[in-house]
């Protein structure tokens, strides 16, 4: 849930490796086992809120939580 996501973001900000946390904690069967790597997916393939984040963020940056229906928090 949201609390778990916030805890994971805090761990990443504290120095934990994103890919290791993704492998251990991701609920996404597609990218979780790949360390959260979405490969070369086009931003347009996702809900608009996620697409906007993909386009705007630089490598290594984090965004706020984007919910299962695309709602940012």
N, CA and C atoms as an extended XYZ file, in Angstrom:
219
Properties=species:S:1:pos:R:3:atomname:S:1:resname:S:1:resid:I:1 pbc="F F F"
N         0.794       -1.177        0.000 N   UNK     1
C         0.000        0.000        0.000 CA  UNK     1
C         0.849        1.257        0.000 C   UNK     1
N         0.198        2.330        0.229 N   UNK     2
C         0.858        3.630        0.191 CA  UNK     2
C         1.946        3.751        1.254 C   UNK     2
N         1.684        3.240        2.456 N   UNK     3
C         2.692        3.315        3.520 CA  UNK     3
C         3.948        2.532        3.152 C   UNK     3
N         3.759        1.362        2.530 N   UNK     4
C         4.905        0.561        2.104 CA  UNK     4
C         5.695        1.300        1.021 C   UNK     4
N         4.990        1.930        0.089 N   UNK     5
C         5.658        2.684       -0.972 CA  UNK     5
C         6.466        3.840       -0.386 C   UNK     5
N         5.895        4.554        0.574 N   UNK     6
C         6.612        5.659        1.227 CA  UNK     6
C         7.856        5.144        1.947 C   UNK     6
N         7.749        3.985        2.593 N   UNK     7
C         8.902        3.398        3.287 CA  UNK     7
C         9.994        3.021        2.287 C   UNK     7
N         9.603        2.497        1.131 N   UNK     8
C        10.588        2.140        0.109 CA  UNK     8
C        11.273        3.380       -0.451 C   UNK     8
N        10.509        4.442       -0.676 N   UNK     9
C        11.100        5.701       -1.152 CA  UNK     9
C        12.101        6.216       -0.133 C   UNK     9
N        11.761        6.143        1.133 N   UNK    10
C        12.686        6.590        2.188 CA  UNK    10
C        13.963        5.755        2.173 C   UNK    10
N        13.823        4.447        1.955 N   UNK    11
C        15.003        3.586        1.893 CA  UNK    11
C        15.899        3.963        0.712 C   UNK    11
N        15.283        4.251       -0.426 N   UNK    12
C        16.065        4.640       -1.614 CA  UNK    12
C        16.773        5.963       -1.355 C   UNK    12
N        16.061        6.918       -0.786 N   UNK    13
C        16.677        8.209       -0.463 CA  UNK    13
C        17.802        8.047        0.551 C   UNK    13
N        17.697        7.002        1.368 N   UNK    14
C        18.724        6.724        2.365 CA  UNK    14
C        19.904        5.927        1.822 C   UNK    14
N        19.863        5.591        0.534 N   UNK    15
C        21.000        4.912       -0.067 CA  UNK    15
C        20.754        3.487       -0.528 C   UNK    15
N        19.563        2.935       -0.252 N   UNK    16
C        19.274        1.578       -0.714 CA  UNK    16
C        19.238        1.564       -2.235 C   UNK    16
N        19.578        0.453       -2.820 N   UNK    17
C        19.597        0.330       -4.274 CA  UNK    17
C        18.197        0.018       -4.799 C   UNK    17
N        17.746        0.853       -5.730 N   UNK    18
C        16.408        0.705       -6.307 CA  UNK    18
C        16.200       -0.696       -6.870 C   UNK    18
N        17.155       -1.175       -7.662 N   UNK    19
C        16.963       -2.464       -8.324 CA  UNK    19
C        16.828       -3.611       -7.325 C   UNK    19
N        17.574       -3.541       -6.236 N   UNK    20
C        17.484       -4.602       -5.224 CA  UNK    20
C        16.131       -4.570       -4.518 C   UNK    20
N        15.653       -3.370       -4.206 N   UNK    21
C        14.333       -3.250       -3.575 CA  UNK    21
C        13.231       -3.691       -4.537 C   UNK    21
N        13.365       -3.343       -5.809 N   UNK    22
C        12.361       -3.750       -6.793 CA  UNK    22
C        12.282       -5.270       -6.886 C   UNK    22
N        13.432       -5.928       -6.923 N   UNK    23
C        13.439       -7.395       -7.002 CA  UNK    23
C        12.777       -8.015       -5.778 C   UNK    23
N        13.010       -7.429       -4.616 N   UNK    24
C        12.494       -7.991       -3.368 CA  UNK    24
C        11.041       -7.604       -3.079 C   UNK    24
N        10.622       -6.409       -3.496 N   UNK    25
C         9.341       -5.873       -3.038 CA  UNK    25
C         8.311       -5.564       -4.122 C   UNK    25
N         8.722       -5.531       -5.387 N   UNK    26
C         7.794       -5.117       -6.439 CA  UNK    26
C         6.613       -6.068       -6.569 C   UNK    26
N         5.461       -5.481       -6.840 N   UNK    27
C         4.257       -6.257       -7.091 CA  UNK    27
C         3.992       -6.356       -8.591 C   UNK    27
N         4.906       -5.813       -9.392 N   UNK    28
C         4.776       -5.859      -10.847 CA  UNK    28
C         5.496       -7.092      -11.375 C   UNK    28
N         4.740       -8.073      -11.872 N   UNK    29
C         5.375       -9.303      -12.353 CA  UNK    29
C         6.249       -9.087      -13.580 C   UNK    29
N         6.027       -7.999      -14.302 N   UNK    30
C         6.809       -7.748      -15.510 CA  UNK    30
C         8.171       -7.166      -15.242 C   UNK    30
N         8.249       -6.152      -14.400 N   UNK    31
C         9.526       -5.457      -14.188 CA  UNK    31
C        10.183       -5.768      -12.851 C   UNK    31
N         9.439       -6.272      -11.905 N   UNK    32
C         9.987       -6.509      -10.570 CA  UNK    32
C        11.214       -7.388      -10.565 C   UNK    32
N        11.159       -8.510      -11.264 N   UNK    33
C        12.292       -9.433      -11.272 CA  UNK    33
C        13.473       -8.896      -12.080 C   UNK    33
N        13.225       -7.837      -12.851 N   UNK    34
C        14.292       -7.185      -13.609 CA  UNK    34
C        14.802       -5.937      -12.886 C   UNK    34
N        14.557       -5.875      -11.594 N   UNK    35
C        15.026       -4.734      -10.815 CA  UNK    35
C        14.291       -3.444      -11.125 C   UNK    35
N        13.060       -3.557      -11.598 N   UNK    36
C        12.262       -2.372      -11.909 CA  UNK    36
C        12.520       -1.820      -13.297 C   UNK    36
N        13.365       -2.481      -14.065 N   UNK    37
C        13.706       -2.029      -15.412 CA  UNK    37
C        12.524       -2.259      -16.349 C   UNK    37
N        12.061       -1.185      -16.986 N   UNK    38
C        10.940       -1.269      -17.918 CA  UNK    38
C        11.407       -1.472      -19.355 C   UNK    38
N        12.693       -1.684      -19.532 N   UNK    39
C        13.299       -1.877      -20.844 CA  UNK    39
C        13.101       -0.607      -21.669 C   UNK    39
N        12.796       -0.727      -22.921 N   UNK    40
C        12.656        0.435      -23.782 CA  UNK    40
C        11.193        0.722      -24.078 C   UNK    40
N        10.380        0.725      -23.054 N   UNK    41
C         8.952        0.983      -23.211 CA  UNK    41
C         8.718        2.441      -23.594 C   UNK    41
N         7.773        2.651      -24.461 N   UNK    42
C         7.391        4.010      -24.829 CA  UNK    42
C         6.492        4.578      -23.744 C   UNK    42
N         6.700        5.820      -23.415 N   UNK    43
C         5.907        6.470      -22.369 CA  UNK    43
C         4.416        6.409      -22.673 C   UNK    43
N         4.059        6.468      -23.935 N   UNK    44
C         2.653        6.472      -24.328 CA  UNK    44
C         1.945        5.156      -24.012 C   UNK    44
N         2.703        4.102      -23.691 N   UNK    45
C         2.081        2.814      -23.389 CA  UNK    45
C         1.490        2.757      -21.984 C   UNK    45
N         1.697        3.783      -21.199 N   UNK    46
C         1.249        3.788      -19.804 CA  UNK    46
C         0.175        4.847      -19.580 C   UNK    46
N        -0.431        4.811      -18.397 N   UNK    47
C        -1.423        5.838      -18.063 CA  UNK    47
C        -0.742        7.210      -18.117 C   UNK    47
N        -1.503        8.258      -18.445 N   UNK    48
C        -0.902        9.583      -18.649 CA  UNK    48
C        -0.028       10.085      -17.502 C   UNK    48
N        -0.435        9.863      -16.265 N   UNK    49
C         0.350       10.362      -15.125 CA  UNK    49
C         1.722        9.687      -15.067 C   UNK    49
N         1.763        8.394      -15.349 N   UNK    50
C         3.028        7.665      -15.350 CA  UNK    50
C         3.883        8.098      -16.539 C   UNK    50
N         3.246        8.287      -17.691 N   UNK    51
C         3.965        8.741      -18.884 CA  UNK    51
C         4.638       10.082      -18.640 C   UNK    51
N         3.911       11.009      -18.025 N   UNK    52
C         4.466       12.334      -17.743 CA  UNK    52
C         5.697       12.221      -16.843 C   UNK    52
N         5.623       11.351      -15.843 N   UNK    53
C         6.765       11.165      -14.940 CA  UNK    53
C         7.946       10.565      -15.696 C   UNK    53
N         7.688        9.584      -16.548 N   UNK    54
C         8.767        8.953      -17.322 CA  UNK    54
C         9.505        9.974      -18.180 C   UNK    54
N         8.753       10.869      -18.772 N   UNK    55
C         9.343       11.872      -19.664 CA  UNK    55
C        10.095       12.939      -18.874 C   UNK    55
N         9.537       13.357      -17.741 N   UNK    56
C        10.091       14.479      -16.989 CA  UNK    56
C        11.313       14.127      -16.138 C   UNK    56
N        11.373       12.902      -15.627 N   UNK    57
C        12.445       12.551      -14.704 CA  UNK    57
C        13.747       12.232      -15.409 C   UNK    57
N        14.831       12.599      -14.751 N   UNK    58
C        16.157       12.224      -15.224 CA  UNK    58
C        16.559       10.940      -14.520 C   UNK    58
N        17.532       10.250      -15.073 N   UNK    59
C        18.013        9.010      -14.477 CA  UNK    59
C        18.383        9.251      -13.004 C   UNK    59
N        17.866        8.378      -12.134 N   UNK    60
C        18.166        8.477      -10.708 CA  UNK    60
C        17.196        9.324       -9.914 C   UNK    60
N        16.297       10.058      -10.575 N   UNK    61
C        15.324       10.882       -9.864 CA  UNK    61
C        14.117       10.047       -9.471 C   UNK    61
N        13.440       10.497       -8.424 N   UNK    62
C        12.220        9.849       -7.940 CA  UNK    62
C        11.041       10.790       -8.111 C   UNK    62
N         9.864       10.209       -8.186 N   UNK    63
C         8.634       10.983       -8.249 CA  UNK    63
C         7.783       10.649       -7.028 C   UNK    63
N         6.680       11.346       -6.888 N   UNK    64
C         5.743       10.980       -5.836 CA  UNK    64
C         5.103        9.647       -6.226 C   UNK    64
N         4.325        9.097       -5.336 N   UNK    65
C         3.669        7.821       -5.588 CA  UNK    65
C         2.626        7.991       -6.681 C   UNK    65
N         2.658        7.090       -7.659 N   UNK    66
C         1.641        7.061       -8.707 CA  UNK    66
C         0.827        5.808       -8.456 C   UNK    66
N        -0.454        5.985       -8.144 N   UNK    67
C        -1.308        4.864       -7.763 CA  UNK    67
C        -1.648        3.943       -8.916 C   UNK    67
N        -2.351        2.859       -8.610 N   UNK    68
C        -2.674        1.856       -9.626 CA  UNK    68
C        -3.553        2.378      -10.755 C   UNK    68
N        -4.259        3.456      -10.515 N   UNK    69
C        -5.099        4.041      -11.562 CA  UNK    69
C        -4.458        5.311      -12.131 C   UNK    69
N        -3.176        5.500      -11.828 N   UNK    70
C        -2.455        6.642      -12.349 CA  UNK    70
C        -2.502        7.886      -11.485 C   UNK    70
N        -3.201        7.822      -10.378 N   UNK    71
C        -3.329        9.007       -9.521 CA  UNK    71
C        -2.045        9.261       -8.759 C   UNK    71
N        -1.481       10.444       -8.924 N   UNK    72
C        -0.310       10.816       -8.157 CA  UNK    72
C        -0.687       11.231       -6.768 C   UNK    72
N         0.193       11.039       -5.832 N   UNK    73
C        -0.070       11.430       -4.454 CA  UNK    73
C         0.923       12.470       -4.035 C   UNK    73
